[in-house]
């Protein structure tokens, strides 16, 4: 049977019908009054999503473009930065920072463990001459399914006084609370194919006033990702280059849907789906990869003991057409991941749990009573 694919990977995520329809319109001129209206509306709604009064700029690109822009627009060659690294995305920001000649010190945690806010506090307090220019980290570490304690880390960065806080919120924005202004985040990067319920192609970078002050001293090479022209044109409801016009249509609709649901309801839904996925997996004897109590609201990583995780993932795809994510690097074959980010409803989570449970039974690798996983997940969801 064709065309019944259910995406349960952490991006691209499923897209609502009305967002697809908006995307499917004929393009319009990007310098037209109608398009300016869309830029104005979406900018306001993006500020709402980020809980900020700062600029949120839209770049054609994937989430990495937003993070790269945030870093190269605020720092100078040779600047000292502290990078949190407890997974694949943490690693990426270390590599990116080094590629631009920054002097990187890492705060690491084992994959599956959250970053320790105290480790940041110690490193920042030890920096007597205030030479650390930025702390860079990933809020929701998608590769391991761990959510880091951004609020606590942000408080330590604020206490330092000089360092900027540059955060990958690609799988936390639109999944859990990321109040940019309240927590004092300076740069927040995200991408359309994650919590936004959109196809891939747009990335978003929010910049605090402190980040703009750093922009003035920053000397790293940049052209397409120079945020100065983005800010200047955004003030006139426009863009420096040809924007992805149809993705803007989709963005306008997706953000309207998010506003209709409301931030609290969106966060509650993701928290419930995390709890249901976790309960379902535990009930069928599958351990979680993320340390207890630190699971991401966007994705649940499962580490089946003595069972080839990749075989489970492939069988779930083959028999049920549900696409789960695999493990990356050293986690390949050891972990599969259930994405529950964005346009995901209770049924999707129940179905995924049921499909995984049925797959284990098919493989003869389950001891739990029939339906145990579904029962546990349904109990969380109120069934
Ligand atoms: C998906 C993702 C990104 C962005 O990846 P792109 O492929 O560039 O969109 C960045 N950080 C995290 C945590 C992600 O999950």
mmCIF file of C-alpha atoms and ligand atoms in Angstrom, residues 10-11 61-67 89-90 92-93 138-143 168-172 189-194 200 202-203 337 341, ligand 1:
data_model
loop_
_atom_site.group_PDB
_atom_site.id
_atom_site.type_symbol
_atom_site.label_atom_id
_atom_site.label_comp_id
_atom_site.label_asym_id
_atom_site.label_seq_id
_atom_site.Cartn_x
_atom_site.Cartn_y
_atom_site.Cartn_z
ATOM 1 C CA UNK A 10 12.894 14.486 14.315
ATOM 2 C CA UNK A 11 12.579 16.347 11.029
ATOM 3 C CA UNK A 61 18.466 27.291 4.622
ATOM 4 C CA UNK A 62 18.290 24.495 7.157
ATOM 5 C CA UNK A 63 18.739 24.850 10.910
ATOM 6 C CA UNK A 64 22.510 24.756 10.636
ATOM 7 C CA UNK A 65 22.433 28.010 8.640
ATOM 8 C CA UNK A 66 20.730 29.753 11.574
ATOM 9 C CA UNK A 67 23.377 28.518 14.010
ATOM 10 C CA UNK A 89 24.649 18.394 17.472
ATOM 11 C CA UNK A 90 26.919 19.551 20.275
ATOM 12 C CA UNK A 92 28.570 20.008 15.167
ATOM 13 C CA UNK A 93 28.787 23.383 16.916
ATOM 14 C CA UNK A 138 22.084 22.589 22.132
ATOM 15 C CA UNK A 139 18.882 22.772 24.157
ATOM 16 C CA UNK A 140 17.283 19.526 22.971
ATOM 17 C CA UNK A 141 20.054 17.136 21.856
ATOM 18 C CA UNK A 142 18.172 15.268 19.169
ATOM 19 C CA UNK A 143 20.784 12.548 18.678
ATOM 20 C CA UNK A 168 20.444 25.578 19.152
ATOM 21 C CA UNK A 169 16.712 25.422 19.897
ATOM 22 C CA UNK A 170 15.966 23.476 16.728
ATOM 23 C CA UNK A 171 14.024 20.709 18.483
ATOM 24 C CA UNK A 172 12.956 22.624 21.583
ATOM 25 C CA UNK A 189 18.477 29.179 16.123
ATOM 26 C CA UNK A 190 15.731 26.950 14.710
ATOM 27 C CA UNK A 191 14.531 25.345 11.476
ATOM 28 C CA UNK A 192 11.185 24.984 9.705
ATOM 29 C CA UNK A 193 11.150 21.185 9.375
ATOM 30 C CA UNK A 194 10.996 20.652 13.145
ATOM 31 C CA UNK A 200 12.429 21.949 5.310
ATOM 32 C CA UNK A 202 13.621 28.011 6.277
ATOM 33 C CA UNK A 203 15.755 28.715 9.277
ATOM 34 C CA UNK A 337 14.324 7.154 18.152
ATOM 35 C CA UNK A 341 7.702 16.819 17.398
HETATM 36 C C1 LIG B 1 17.710 18.972 12.930
HETATM 37 C C2 LIG B 1 18.605 19.659 13.904
HETATM 38 C C3 LIG B 1 19.447 20.696 13.505
HETATM 39 C C4 LIG B 1 19.487 21.275 12.146
HETATM 40 O O1 LIG B 1 19.871 20.421 11.183
HETATM 41 P P1 LIG B 1 19.664 20.851 9.681
HETATM 42 O O2 LIG B 1 19.815 19.552 8.973
HETATM 43 O O3 LIG B 1 20.701 21.837 9.359
HETATM 44 O O4 LIG B 1 18.285 21.435 9.596
HETATM 45 C C5 LIG B 1 20.205 21.324 14.469
HETATM 46 N N1 LIG B 1 20.156 20.954 15.744
HETATM 47 C C6 LIG B 1 19.352 19.974 16.171
HETATM 48 C C7 LIG B 1 19.338 19.652 17.615
HETATM 49 C C8 LIG B 1 18.550 19.287 15.263
HETATM 50 O O5 LIG B 1 17.739 18.328 15.689
#
